[in-house]
Amino acid sequence: MHGAERGAADPRGRGGGDSRGAGGWWRRKSSPAKVETYTRWSFHFFGLAEFAAVGVPFGSGVWQGPVLWLPLITVVHCTLSAVTASRALDWTRGRRPRPVRLMVAFALVTAAVAAVALWTAEHGPGGKEVDTAAGGVFGVVLIFAACVTTLGVRGWRQALAVVAGYATASGALALSLGAPGPAVLVSVAAVLLGGGFMATTSVFSVWLLDTVYRLDEARETRARLAVAEERLRFGRDLHDVMGRNLAVIALKSELAVQLARRGRPEAVEQMIEVQRIARESQREVRDVVRGYREADLGVELLGAQGVLTAAGIECEVRGEVGGLPSEVQSALGWVVRETTTNVLRHGNAGRCAVRVRVTDGKVVLTVENDGADGEGAKAAAGADGGGADSAGSAGGGSGLAGLAERLRKVGGTLEAGIAGGGLFRVVAEVPLVVKDPVVSEVLA
């Protein structure tokens, strides 16, 4: 169970707005995609922070005359920094090869900007303020370059090697341009400490993003495994029922053939026994299928609460289900099964509430979860843009459309849609007294 485009999933048009409006693009994103967007723009913000660090003196009149081009070429470095960070992040997600050439070009541009800044500080025109500002550009460019470059490597050792390489390069560059020894040590220490801190932030951000994606994949895998396990259980039950009976039918049929060839009247008795076993097998298969398709509402509620809690989703269940007819429990149990699966697979929920109440001769089951997601609701409904009232398959397909079809067979209804405040709500109503004479056959 998860969000839908506002007004699309609710058959009565009751919605909390339009997800295509302001902020709709964010709500349609999955949780991992949101974390990736946040991470990507955080690295872009590093480029803005770098420019802000070297551009502050510009407002005070320092960057004027022949040294005006220094902050301008720093803008090129900031832009290239943002592009490199984006391409490297795509590489960490396996969407493109490692941007080796771009990283080499970025390192060369960094070296050029740092050399120009240091030359300006040591030998360029201007007074003490210009020298100090240019020296700041030298350190800032190298620190942010070390941060971005670590995105293109894997592991802490390689990241530390990158930072150490930039720190060593800063010292060598300072010595080659005639900087005094204490200034060289200060520049090396500044790049090592500042670059190390920024690189640690970058590596941790990438690790966090990878972890979020892996957790999301694990959640989907767990849901698929649950379905596969249930299918295996069903297959084992059918094998236990049919395997023995089919073996007996084969033996008795062979015996009847042999008796018939000899003209023995016992062949008729054996074929009557085969007919009886075949009918018994048919009845047992129906019982197995009925047990598989029917659901105990109380058990389903406890199972849903346990599964959602294990997935880190707060789940609250209210209401009593004792004494409800088996047909009603079976129909609503399917609603609980499907909505729980949808919360796990499609939604971005942190909280889910389930309430069962009896009113006016009907049992009303309400399931609400936050983290409404429009694309997820389409997947749950089983149709593009279809709401809960969309016709399911003849056998009661999957998703909200299938649930609506199943409930209609027992005289019930299903409503689904965004209830406002980022909540997605599913309301199922089933009459206490099911008058349809074929209810049991339908549920089977």
Short mmCIF file of C-alpha atoms in Angstrom, two decimals:
data_model
loop_
_atom_site.label_atom_id
_atom_site.label_comp_id
_atom_site.label_asym_id
_atom_site.label_seq_id
_atom_site.Cartn_x
_atom_site.Cartn_y
_atom_site.Cartn_z
CA MET A 1 0.00 0.00 0.00
CA HIS A 2 1.51 3.26 -1.00
CA GLY A 3 0.68 6.63 -2.45
CA ALA A 4 -0.97 7.45 -5.73
CA GLU A 5 -1.29 10.48 -7.91
CA ARG A 6 -3.79 12.56 -6.09
CA GLY A 7 -7.31 12.04 -7.29
CA ALA A 8 -6.38 9.05 -9.48
CA ALA A 9 -6.67 6.17 -7.04
CA ASP A 10 -9.67 7.45 -5.13
CA PRO A 11 -12.80 6.55 -7.13
CA ARG A 12 -14.74 9.41 -5.54
CA GLY A 13 -12.09 11.95 -6.33
CA ARG A 14 -11.25 12.65 -2.70
CA GLY A 15 -7.58 13.52 -2.59
CA GLY A 16 -5.23 15.81 -0.82
CA GLY A 17 -3.99 17.68 -3.89
CA ASP A 18 -2.02 16.96 -7.04
CA SER A 19 1.28 15.15 -6.77
CA ARG A 20 2.25 16.70 -10.11
CA GLY A 21 2.23 20.14 -8.52
CA ALA A 22 4.84 21.76 -6.33
CA GLY A 23 6.89 19.10 -4.58
CA GLY A 24 5.23 16.28 -6.51
CA TRP A 25 8.52 15.27 -8.13
CA TRP A 26 9.98 14.74 -4.65
CA ARG A 27 7.03 12.70 -3.35
CA ARG A 28 7.19 10.42 -6.39
CA LYS A 29 10.77 9.48 -5.60
CA SER A 30 11.56 6.36 -3.63
CA SER A 31 13.49 6.65 -0.37
CA PRO A 32 16.82 5.62 -1.96
CA ALA A 33 16.26 8.08 -4.81
CA LYS A 34 15.62 10.85 -2.28
CA VAL A 35 18.83 10.02 -0.44
CA GLU A 36 20.73 10.00 -3.74
CA THR A 37 19.30 13.38 -4.73
CA TYR A 38 20.26 14.82 -1.36
CA THR A 39 23.79 13.36 -1.63
CA ARG A 40 24.28 14.59 -5.19
CA TRP A 41 23.23 18.13 -4.39
CA SER A 42 25.38 18.11 -1.27
CA PHE A 43 28.42 17.59 -3.49
CA HIS A 44 27.20 20.34 -5.80
CA PHE A 45 26.95 22.55 -2.74
CA PHE A 46 30.63 21.86 -2.09
CA GLY A 47 31.38 23.65 -5.36
CA LEU A 48 29.31 26.62 -4.26
CA ALA A 49 31.05 26.60 -0.89
CA GLU A 50 34.43 26.58 -2.62
CA PHE A 51 33.50 29.59 -4.75
CA ALA A 52 32.07 31.38 -1.72
CA ALA A 53 35.34 30.84 0.15
CA VAL A 54 37.45 32.44 -2.58
CA GLY A 55 34.84 34.97 -3.68
CA VAL A 56 34.27 36.69 -0.35
CA PRO A 57 37.31 38.96 -0.77
CA PHE A 58 35.94 39.93 -4.18
CA GLY A 59 33.23 41.98 -2.51
CA SER A 60 35.78 43.80 -0.41
CA GLY A 61 37.65 45.06 -3.45
CA VAL A 62 40.64 42.70 -3.26
CA TRP A 63 40.04 41.00 -6.63
CA GLN A 64 40.59 43.93 -8.93
CA GLY A 65 42.90 44.90 -11.71
CA PRO A 66 45.38 42.30 -12.96
CA VAL A 67 44.45 39.70 -10.30
CA LEU A 68 40.74 39.69 -11.21
CA TRP A 69 41.23 36.61 -13.37
CA LEU A 70 42.15 34.45 -10.35
CA PRO A 71 38.58 34.13 -8.96
CA LEU A 72 37.35 33.75 -12.54
CA ILE A 73 39.45 30.66 -13.24
CA THR A 74 38.38 29.37 -9.83
CA VAL A 75 34.80 29.41 -11.17
CA VAL A 76 35.97 27.01 -13.88
CA HIS A 77 37.45 24.76 -11.20
CA CYS A 78 34.22 24.82 -9.17
CA THR A 79 32.16 23.90 -12.23
CA LEU A 80 34.50 21.06 -13.14
CA SER A 81 34.38 19.94 -9.51
CA ALA A 82 30.58 19.62 -9.63
CA VAL A 83 30.68 17.70 -12.94
CA THR A 84 33.38 15.34 -11.66
CA ALA A 85 31.45 14.67 -8.44
CA SER A 86 28.28 13.86 -10.41
CA ARG A 87 30.08 11.50 -12.82
CA ALA A 88 31.94 9.79 -9.98
CA LEU A 89 28.71 9.30 -8.06
CA ASP A 90 27.17 7.68 -11.14
CA TRP A 91 30.16 5.35 -11.22
CA THR A 92 29.65 4.33 -7.61
CA ARG A 93 26.06 3.40 -8.53
CA GLY A 94 27.27 1.33 -11.51
CA ARG A 95 25.60 3.55 -14.11
CA ARG A 96 28.72 4.55 -16.05
CA PRO A 97 32.42 3.62 -16.17
CA ARG A 98 34.88 5.33 -13.86
CA PRO A 99 35.55 8.87 -15.21
CA VAL A 100 39.32 8.45 -15.30
CA ARG A 101 39.97 11.06 -17.99
CA LEU A 102 37.73 13.57 -16.28
CA MET A 103 39.47 12.96 -12.97
CA VAL A 104 42.89 13.46 -14.58
CA ALA A 105 41.71 16.67 -16.23
CA PHE A 106 40.28 17.83 -12.93
CA ALA A 107 43.60 17.15 -11.18
CA LEU A 108 45.50 19.10 -13.86
CA VAL A 109 43.12 22.06 -13.63
CA THR A 110 43.48 21.95 -9.83
CA ALA A 111 47.26 22.03 -10.13
CA ALA A 112 47.09 24.95 -12.58
CA VAL A 113 44.73 27.01 -10.41
CA ALA A 114 46.79 26.26 -7.28
CA ALA A 115 50.02 27.22 -9.05
CA VAL A 116 48.56 30.49 -10.31
CA ALA A 117 47.18 31.30 -6.84
CA LEU A 118 50.49 30.55 -5.13
CA TRP A 119 52.47 32.54 -7.72
CA THR A 120 50.11 35.46 -7.17
CA ALA A 121 50.62 35.24 -3.43
CA GLU A 122 54.42 35.03 -3.68
CA HIS A 123 55.31 37.10 -6.74
CA GLY A 124 52.18 38.71 -8.09
CA PRO A 125 51.01 42.34 -7.90
CA GLY A 126 48.99 43.67 -5.02
CA GLY A 127 49.45 44.17 -1.33
CA LYS A 128 49.24 41.97 1.71
CA GLU A 129 45.48 41.49 1.37
CA VAL A 130 45.86 40.11 -2.15
CA ASP A 131 48.65 37.77 -1.01
CA THR A 132 46.50 36.44 1.83
CA ALA A 133 43.45 35.96 -0.41
CA ALA A 134 45.52 34.20 -3.09
CA GLY A 135 47.05 31.93 -0.47
CA GLY A 136 43.54 31.08 0.66
CA VAL A 137 42.60 30.17 -2.90
CA PHE A 138 45.62 27.86 -3.04
CA GLY A 139 44.53 25.93 0.06
CA VAL A 140 40.79 25.89 -0.65
CA VAL A 141 41.20 24.59 -4.20
CA LEU A 142 43.41 21.71 -3.09
CA ILE A 143 41.17 20.77 -0.14
CA PHE A 144 37.98 20.60 -2.22
CA ALA A 145 39.81 18.82 -5.04
CA ALA A 146 40.91 16.10 -2.62
CA CYS A 147 37.31 15.75 -1.43
CA VAL A 148 35.90 15.33 -4.94
CA THR A 149 38.66 13.00 -6.15
CA THR A 150 37.99 10.51 -3.35
CA LEU A 151 34.58 9.88 -4.94
CA GLY A 152 36.36 8.19 -7.82
CA VAL A 153 38.16 5.59 -5.68
CA ARG A 154 37.03 2.73 -3.51
CA GLY A 155 38.05 2.03 0.06
CA TRP A 156 39.47 4.08 2.89
CA ARG A 157 43.09 3.36 2.00
CA GLN A 158 42.76 4.73 -1.51
CA ALA A 159 40.90 7.77 -0.19
CA LEU A 160 43.68 8.46 2.34
CA ALA A 161 46.24 8.01 -0.43
CA VAL A 162 44.45 10.64 -2.51
CA VAL A 163 44.45 13.12 0.37
CA ALA A 164 48.11 12.43 1.12
CA GLY A 165 48.93 12.89 -2.56
CA TYR A 166 47.27 16.30 -2.70
CA ALA A 167 48.99 17.35 0.53
CA THR A 168 52.36 16.25 -0.83
CA ALA A 169 51.69 18.02 -4.13
CA SER A 170 50.83 21.22 -2.30
CA GLY A 171 54.15 21.11 -0.46
CA ALA A 172 56.13 20.36 -3.61
CA LEU A 173 54.38 23.15 -5.50
CA ALA A 174 55.02 25.62 -2.69
CA LEU A 175 58.72 24.72 -2.59
CA SER A 176 59.08 25.00 -6.36
CA LEU A 177 57.63 28.53 -6.31
CA GLY A 178 59.96 29.68 -3.55
CA ALA A 179 57.65 29.64 -0.55
CA PRO A 180 59.41 29.67 2.84
CA GLY A 181 59.68 26.45 4.83
CA PRO A 182 57.10 27.33 7.54
CA ALA A 183 54.57 28.30 4.86
CA VAL A 184 55.17 24.97 3.11
CA LEU A 185 54.51 23.05 6.31
CA VAL A 186 51.37 25.07 6.99
CA SER A 187 50.03 24.41 3.49
CA VAL A 188 50.74 20.69 3.75
CA ALA A 189 49.06 20.47 7.16
CA ALA A 190 46.04 22.51 6.00
CA VAL A 191 45.47 20.35 2.93
CA LEU A 192 46.04 17.14 4.90
CA LEU A 193 43.61 18.04 7.70
CA GLY A 194 41.02 19.89 5.64
CA GLY A 195 41.15 17.44 2.76
CA GLY A 196 41.02 14.51 5.17
CA PHE A 197 37.91 15.85 6.85
CA MET A 198 36.16 16.58 3.56
CA ALA A 199 37.22 13.23 2.09
CA THR A 200 35.85 11.42 5.14
CA THR A 201 32.54 13.18 4.60
CA SER A 202 32.50 12.15 0.93
CA VAL A 203 33.36 8.50 1.58
CA PHE A 204 30.80 8.24 4.37
CA SER A 205 28.10 9.82 2.16
CA VAL A 206 28.74 7.31 -0.62
CA TRP A 207 28.75 4.44 1.88
CA LEU A 208 25.46 5.63 3.33
CA LEU A 209 23.89 5.88 -0.13
CA ASP A 210 25.04 2.35 -1.03
CA THR A 211 23.65 1.05 2.26
CA VAL A 212 20.26 2.62 1.63
CA TYR A 213 20.04 1.03 -1.82
CA ARG A 214 21.09 -2.36 -0.44
CA LEU A 215 18.49 -2.18 2.30
CA ASP A 216 15.83 -1.34 -0.26
CA GLU A 217 16.90 -4.28 -2.42
CA ALA A 218 16.89 -6.54 0.64
CA ARG A 219 13.35 -5.47 1.46
CA GLU A 220 12.16 -6.32 -2.04
CA THR A 221 14.03 -9.63 -1.91
CA ARG A 222 12.40 -10.48 1.40
CA ALA A 223 8.96 -9.87 -0.07
CA ARG A 224 9.75 -12.07 -3.06
CA LEU A 225 11.11 -14.80 -0.80
CA ALA A 226 7.93 -14.70 1.28
CA VAL A 227 5.87 -15.25 -1.88
CA ALA A 228 8.19 -18.04 -3.04
CA GLU A 229 8.03 -19.74 0.36
CA GLU A 230 4.25 -19.68 0.30
CA ARG A 231 4.24 -21.19 -3.18
CA LEU A 232 6.58 -23.95 -2.02
CA ARG A 233 4.32 -24.69 0.93
CA PHE A 234 1.34 -24.89 -1.38
CA GLY A 235 3.25 -27.19 -3.72
CA ARG A 236 4.23 -29.48 -0.85
CA ASP A 237 0.63 -29.68 0.34
CA LEU A 238 -0.59 -30.59 -3.13
CA HIS A 239 2.15 -33.17 -3.49
CA ASP A 240 1.23 -34.77 -0.17
CA VAL A 241 -2.43 -34.97 -1.16
CA MET A 242 -2.12 -35.97 -4.80
CA GLY A 243 1.01 -38.09 -4.73
CA ARG A 244 -0.44 -40.86 -2.56
CA ASN A 245 -3.87 -40.87 -4.20
CA LEU A 246 -2.50 -40.88 -7.75
CA ALA A 247 -0.25 -43.81 -6.90
CA VAL A 248 -3.24 -45.75 -5.55
CA ILE A 249 -5.32 -44.84 -8.62
CA ALA A 250 -2.55 -46.07 -10.93
CA LEU A 251 -2.22 -49.38 -9.10
CA LYS A 252 -5.96 -50.04 -8.97
CA SER A 253 -6.41 -49.07 -12.61
CA GLU A 254 -3.68 -51.52 -13.62
CA LEU A 255 -5.32 -54.21 -11.48
CA ALA A 256 -8.70 -53.50 -13.08
CA VAL A 257 -7.15 -53.84 -16.55
CA GLN A 258 -5.65 -57.22 -15.67
CA LEU A 259 -8.93 -58.43 -14.16
CA ALA A 260 -10.91 -57.21 -17.17
CA ARG A 261 -8.63 -59.10 -19.55
CA ARG A 262 -9.30 -62.28 -17.57
CA GLY A 263 -13.04 -61.66 -17.57
CA ARG A 264 -13.17 -61.31 -13.81
CA PRO A 265 -16.15 -59.34 -12.38
CA GLU A 266 -13.90 -57.82 -9.70
CA ALA A 267 -12.66 -55.35 -12.35
CA VAL A 268 -15.86 -53.35 -11.93
CA GLU A 269 -15.32 -53.11 -8.18
CA GLN A 270 -11.76 -51.89 -8.71
CA MET A 271 -12.94 -49.17 -11.15
CA ILE A 272 -15.61 -48.11 -8.66
CA GLU A 273 -12.84 -47.79 -6.08
CA VAL A 274 -10.77 -45.74 -8.54
CA GLN A 275 -13.75 -43.45 -9.06
CA ARG A 276 -14.18 -43.05 -5.31
CA ILE A 277 -10.48 -42.22 -4.78
CA ALA A 278 -10.58 -39.70 -7.66
CA ARG A 279 -13.55 -37.90 -6.10
CA GLU A 280 -11.87 -37.97 -2.71
CA SER A 281 -8.72 -36.50 -4.26
CA GLN A 282 -10.79 -33.74 -5.84
CA ARG A 283 -12.32 -32.90 -2.48
CA GLU A 284 -8.94 -32.89 -0.74
CA VAL A 285 -7.46 -30.61 -3.39
CA ARG A 286 -10.34 -28.19 -2.91
CA ASP A 287 -9.70 -28.22 0.82
CA VAL A 288 -6.01 -27.48 0.28
CA VAL A 289 -6.77 -24.64 -2.12
CA ARG A 290 -9.45 -23.26 0.17
CA GLY A 291 -7.02 -23.26 3.07
CA TYR A 292 -4.44 -21.55 0.89
CA ARG A 293 -6.78 -18.86 -0.40
CA GLU A 294 -8.70 -18.22 2.80
CA ALA A 295 -7.07 -16.24 5.54
CA ASP A 296 -7.67 -15.82 9.24
CA LEU A 297 -7.92 -12.08 9.88
CA GLY A 298 -6.42 -12.27 13.36
CA VAL A 299 -3.42 -14.24 12.14
CA GLU A 300 -2.93 -11.89 9.21
CA LEU A 301 -3.01 -8.84 11.48
CA LEU A 302 -0.41 -10.32 13.83
CA GLY A 303 1.75 -11.34 10.89
CA ALA A 304 1.49 -7.92 9.29
CA GLN A 305 2.45 -6.20 12.53
CA GLY A 306 5.44 -8.47 12.98
CA VAL A 307 6.70 -8.09 9.41
CA LEU A 308 6.31 -4.31 9.33
CA THR A 309 7.98 -3.90 12.72
CA ALA A 310 10.88 -6.04 11.58
CA ALA A 311 11.21 -3.78 8.53
CA GLY A 312 11.52 -0.73 10.78
CA ILE A 313 7.97 0.49 10.16
CA GLU A 314 5.93 1.39 13.23
CA CYS A 315 2.67 -0.58 13.04
CA GLU A 316 -0.42 -0.04 15.21
CA VAL A 317 -3.33 -2.50 15.13
CA ARG A 318 -6.68 -1.72 16.78
CA GLY A 319 -9.98 -3.55 16.92
CA GLU A 320 -11.32 -7.02 17.73
CA VAL A 321 -11.78 -9.70 15.09
CA GLY A 322 -13.14 -12.51 17.22
CA GLY A 323 -16.56 -13.84 16.25
CA LEU A 324 -16.51 -12.57 12.66
CA PRO A 325 -17.78 -14.98 9.98
CA SER A 326 -15.07 -16.97 8.21
CA GLU A 327 -16.01 -15.49 4.82
CA VAL A 328 -15.59 -11.97 6.18
CA GLN A 329 -12.27 -12.81 7.82
CA SER A 330 -11.00 -14.42 4.63
CA ALA A 331 -11.89 -11.42 2.46
CA LEU A 332 -10.39 -8.87 4.87
CA GLY A 333 -7.40 -11.09 5.51
CA TRP A 334 -6.54 -10.78 1.83
CA VAL A 335 -6.73 -7.01 2.13
CA VAL A 336 -4.26 -7.11 5.02
CA ARG A 337 -1.94 -9.40 3.05
CA GLU A 338 -1.92 -7.22 -0.05
CA THR A 339 -1.61 -3.88 1.71
CA THR A 340 1.23 -5.18 3.91
CA THR A 341 3.10 -6.42 0.85
CA ASN A 342 2.62 -3.08 -0.87
CA VAL A 343 3.88 -1.13 2.14
CA LEU A 344 7.04 -3.22 2.09
CA ARG A 345 7.64 -3.25 -1.65
CA HIS A 346 6.41 0.08 -2.99
CA GLY A 347 5.88 2.56 -0.18
CA ASN A 348 8.31 4.74 1.78
CA ALA A 349 6.40 4.35 5.01
CA GLY A 350 7.66 4.95 8.50
CA ARG A 351 4.32 4.30 10.16
CA CYS A 352 1.28 2.15 9.41
CA ALA A 353 -2.04 1.98 11.27
CA VAL A 354 -4.66 -0.77 10.90
CA ARG A 355 -8.14 -0.51 12.44
CA VAL A 356 -11.02 -3.00 12.39
CA ARG A 357 -14.51 -1.94 13.49
CA VAL A 358 -18.06 -3.21 13.15
CA THR A 359 -20.75 -0.66 12.30
CA ASP A 360 -24.22 -0.80 10.72
CA GLY A 361 -23.98 -4.48 9.93
CA LYS A 362 -20.63 -4.09 8.18
CA VAL A 363 -17.01 -4.76 9.06
CA VAL A 364 -14.76 -1.86 8.12
CA LEU A 365 -11.01 -2.36 7.76
CA THR A 366 -8.91 0.80 7.46
CA VAL A 367 -5.21 0.73 6.65
CA GLU A 368 -3.19 3.95 6.56
CA ASN A 369 0.49 4.55 5.95
CA ASP A 370 2.63 7.60 5.46
CA GLY A 371 5.21 8.05 2.73
CA ALA A 372 2.62 8.24 -0.06
CA ASP A 373 4.22 7.55 -3.44
CA GLY A 374 2.35 7.99 -6.73
CA GLU A 375 4.28 5.44 -8.76
CA GLY A 376 3.87 2.89 -6.00
CA ALA A 377 0.10 3.20 -6.05
CA LYS A 378 0.01 2.45 -9.77
CA ALA A 379 2.00 -0.72 -9.12
CA ALA A 380 -0.38 -1.73 -6.34
CA ALA A 381 -3.48 -1.10 -8.40
CA GLY A 382 -2.16 -3.35 -11.12
CA ALA A 383 -3.13 -0.88 -13.87
CA ASP A 384 -1.67 2.30 -15.27
CA GLY A 385 -3.45 5.05 -13.49
CA GLY A 386 -6.25 2.74 -12.46
CA GLY A 387 -7.88 3.20 -9.13
CA ALA A 388 -9.13 0.69 -6.65
CA ASP A 389 -12.33 0.19 -8.57
CA SER A 390 -10.58 -0.84 -11.75
CA ALA A 391 -11.61 -4.30 -12.80
CA GLY A 392 -9.18 -6.98 -11.90
CA SER A 393 -8.70 -10.27 -13.58
CA ALA A 394 -11.40 -12.83 -13.51
CA GLY A 395 -9.70 -14.62 -10.74
CA GLY A 396 -9.14 -11.55 -8.68
CA GLY A 397 -5.76 -10.26 -9.78
CA SER A 398 -3.09 -8.71 -7.67
CA GLY A 399 -2.97 -5.15 -6.42
CA LEU A 400 -5.81 -2.89 -5.29
CA ALA A 401 -7.80 -3.63 -8.44
CA GLY A 402 -7.71 -7.34 -7.65
CA LEU A 403 -8.78 -6.69 -4.06
CA ALA A 404 -11.74 -4.59 -5.23
CA GLU A 405 -12.82 -7.42 -7.53
CA ARG A 406 -12.51 -9.96 -4.73
CA LEU A 407 -14.53 -7.86 -2.29
CA ARG A 408 -17.29 -7.28 -4.82
CA LYS A 409 -17.81 -11.04 -4.96
CA VAL A 410 -18.80 -10.97 -1.28
CA GLY A 411 -20.81 -7.75 -1.48
CA GLY A 412 -17.98 -5.57 -0.19
CA THR A 413 -16.33 -2.39 -1.41
CA LEU A 414 -12.81 -0.99 -1.52
CA GLU A 415 -11.67 2.63 -1.53
CA ALA A 416 -8.06 3.74 -1.85
CA GLY A 417 -6.43 7.11 -2.20
CA ILE A 418 -4.32 9.81 -0.62
CA ALA A 419 -6.00 11.12 2.50
CA GLY A 420 -3.89 14.25 2.93
CA GLY A 421 -0.81 14.90 4.99
CA GLY A 422 1.19 12.36 2.98
CA LEU A 423 -1.08 9.50 4.10
CA PHE A 424 -2.35 6.76 1.82
CA ARG A 425 -5.56 5.09 2.99
CA VAL A 426 -7.28 1.86 2.02
CA VAL A 427 -10.82 1.29 3.36
CA ALA A 428 -12.45 -2.12 2.87
CA GLU A 429 -16.10 -2.77 3.85
CA VAL A 430 -17.66 -6.23 3.97
CA PRO A 431 -21.21 -7.04 5.20
CA LEU A 432 -21.43 -9.22 8.29
CA VAL A 433 -23.93 -11.52 6.59
CA VAL A 434 -22.81 -12.69 3.18
CA LYS A 435 -25.90 -13.65 1.18
CA ASP A 436 -24.15 -14.79 -1.97
CA PRO A 437 -24.68 -18.58 -2.19
CA VAL A 438 -21.43 -19.10 -4.11
CA VAL A 439 -19.21 -17.24 -1.66
CA SER A 440 -17.38 -20.33 -0.52
CA GLU A 441 -16.71 -21.41 -4.09
CA VAL A 442 -15.49 -17.93 -5.04
CA LEU A 443 -13.13 -17.72 -2.08
CA ALA A 444 -11.86 -21.18 -2.89
#
